[in-house]
Amino acid sequence: MAKIVISAQVDLPAEKRDEALRTAQPFIDGALSQDGCIHYDWSADLNNPTRVNVFEEWESEEALAHHFANKEYAGMLAHMGSFGIENAVSKKYRVDAEGPVYGSEGKPTEKFE
C-alpha cells in the first residue's frame, strides 16, 4: 500500500485569501480527523499574495477515496469557490520510497537509504 501526496496551488483574489483560509478551519480540522489522513495543510504563500498552497498526505488510495466522498472535501471545495477561485492546479503522487532528508552524518542527501 503506497502513500498518496497531493500538491496544489489555488489562487484567490488577494484581498480575500486570508479570510478564506481563516474560515476554512472547520474543513481542515474535519479532514485531519479522517482515517488515513497523515497531513492536510492549506497555507498562504508568502511570496504570492493570491496563492494558497495545499499539501496533503494520505495513507492509501482508499483513504483518499474516502476523503473525496466526505462532506469536508465537498465543503472545502464550495468554501474556496465562494471566494472566487481565479486559478487552481493540483497533482497527486503515489509514493514508492520515503526517507529522511538528512543522513546519519547530519548532511542532506538525495539518496534513499
Short mmCIF file of N, CA and C in Angstrom, two decimals, residues 42-81:
data_model
loop_
_atom_site.label_atom_id
_atom_site.label_comp_id
_atom_site.label_asym_id
_atom_site.label_seq_id
_atom_site.Cartn_x
_atom_site.Cartn_y
_atom_site.Cartn_z
N TRP A 42 -3.43 23.74 4.34
CA TRP A 42 -3.75 24.82 3.40
C TRP A 42 -3.12 26.06 3.99
N SER A 43 -2.20 26.70 3.27
CA SER A 43 -1.50 27.84 3.86
C SER A 43 -1.21 28.92 2.81
N ALA A 44 -1.06 30.14 3.31
CA ALA A 44 -0.78 31.29 2.46
C ALA A 44 0.65 31.22 1.94
N ASP A 45 0.81 31.48 0.67
CA ASP A 45 2.14 31.57 0.05
C ASP A 45 2.69 32.96 0.37
N LEU A 46 3.80 33.01 1.07
CA LEU A 46 4.36 34.30 1.48
C LEU A 46 4.99 35.08 0.34
N ASN A 47 5.17 34.44 -0.82
CA ASN A 47 5.75 35.11 -1.99
C ASN A 47 4.71 35.53 -3.02
N ASN A 48 3.46 35.13 -2.82
CA ASN A 48 2.40 35.43 -3.79
C ASN A 48 1.12 35.75 -3.01
N PRO A 49 0.64 36.99 -3.04
CA PRO A 49 -0.50 37.39 -2.21
C PRO A 49 -1.84 36.76 -2.60
N THR A 50 -1.90 36.09 -3.73
CA THR A 50 -3.15 35.45 -4.14
C THR A 50 -3.14 33.93 -3.91
N ARG A 51 -1.98 33.38 -3.65
CA ARG A 51 -1.82 31.92 -3.68
C ARG A 51 -2.02 31.24 -2.33
N VAL A 52 -2.72 30.12 -2.39
CA VAL A 52 -2.84 29.18 -1.28
C VAL A 52 -2.13 27.91 -1.72
N ASN A 53 -1.20 27.45 -0.90
CA ASN A 53 -0.51 26.19 -1.17
C ASN A 53 -1.18 25.08 -0.36
N VAL A 54 -1.38 23.95 -1.02
CA VAL A 54 -2.05 22.82 -0.38
C VAL A 54 -1.08 21.64 -0.39
N PHE A 55 -0.95 21.00 0.77
CA PHE A 55 -0.15 19.79 0.88
C PHE A 55 -0.96 18.78 1.69
N GLU A 56 -1.19 17.63 1.08
CA GLU A 56 -1.94 16.56 1.75
C GLU A 56 -1.14 15.28 1.66
N GLU A 57 -1.23 14.46 2.71
CA GLU A 57 -0.60 13.14 2.70
C GLU A 57 -1.62 12.15 3.25
N TRP A 58 -1.85 11.08 2.47
CA TRP A 58 -2.86 10.08 2.80
C TRP A 58 -2.20 8.71 2.86
N GLU A 59 -2.68 7.85 3.74
CA GLU A 59 -2.09 6.52 3.91
C GLU A 59 -2.24 5.64 2.68
N SER A 60 -3.29 5.87 1.88
CA SER A 60 -3.56 4.97 0.75
C SER A 60 -4.54 5.62 -0.22
N GLU A 61 -4.71 4.99 -1.37
CA GLU A 61 -5.71 5.43 -2.33
C GLU A 61 -7.10 5.31 -1.72
N GLU A 62 -7.32 4.27 -0.92
CA GLU A 62 -8.62 4.08 -0.28
C GLU A 62 -8.94 5.23 0.67
N ALA A 63 -7.93 5.67 1.44
CA ALA A 63 -8.14 6.80 2.36
C ALA A 63 -8.47 8.07 1.58
N LEU A 64 -7.79 8.28 0.46
CA LEU A 64 -8.07 9.45 -0.36
C LEU A 64 -9.47 9.36 -0.97
N ALA A 65 -9.87 8.18 -1.42
CA ALA A 65 -11.22 7.99 -1.97
C ALA A 65 -12.27 8.31 -0.91
N HIS A 66 -12.04 7.88 0.31
CA HIS A 66 -12.97 8.18 1.40
C HIS A 66 -13.05 9.69 1.60
N HIS A 67 -11.92 10.38 1.57
CA HIS A 67 -11.90 11.83 1.72
C HIS A 67 -12.71 12.50 0.61
N PHE A 68 -12.53 12.06 -0.63
CA PHE A 68 -13.26 12.66 -1.75
C PHE A 68 -14.77 12.47 -1.62
N ALA A 69 -15.19 11.40 -0.93
CA ALA A 69 -16.62 11.13 -0.75
C ALA A 69 -17.17 11.79 0.52
N ASN A 70 -16.31 12.47 1.27
CA ASN A 70 -16.68 13.01 2.57
C ASN A 70 -17.17 14.45 2.47
N LYS A 71 -17.96 14.87 3.45
CA LYS A 71 -18.52 16.22 3.47
C LYS A 71 -17.44 17.30 3.58
N GLU A 72 -16.31 17.00 4.22
CA GLU A 72 -15.26 18.02 4.33
C GLU A 72 -14.66 18.37 2.98
N TYR A 73 -14.51 17.39 2.10
CA TYR A 73 -13.99 17.68 0.76
C TYR A 73 -14.96 18.58 0.00
N ALA A 74 -16.22 18.19 -0.04
CA ALA A 74 -17.23 18.99 -0.75
C ALA A 74 -17.36 20.36 -0.11
N GLY A 75 -17.29 20.41 1.20
CA GLY A 75 -17.40 21.68 1.89
C GLY A 75 -16.24 22.62 1.59
N MET A 76 -15.03 22.08 1.58
CA MET A 76 -13.85 22.92 1.27
C MET A 76 -13.92 23.42 -0.16
N LEU A 77 -14.32 22.56 -1.07
CA LEU A 77 -14.44 22.96 -2.47
C LEU A 77 -15.43 24.12 -2.62
N ALA A 78 -16.58 23.99 -2.01
CA ALA A 78 -17.59 25.04 -2.08
C ALA A 78 -17.12 26.31 -1.35
N HIS A 79 -16.48 26.12 -0.22
CA HIS A 79 -15.99 27.25 0.57
C HIS A 79 -14.99 28.08 -0.24
N MET A 80 -13.98 27.44 -0.78
CA MET A 80 -12.97 28.17 -1.56
C MET A 80 -13.61 28.79 -2.81
N GLY A 81 -14.52 28.06 -3.43
CA GLY A 81 -15.20 28.59 -4.61
C GLY A 81 -15.98 29.86 -4.31
#
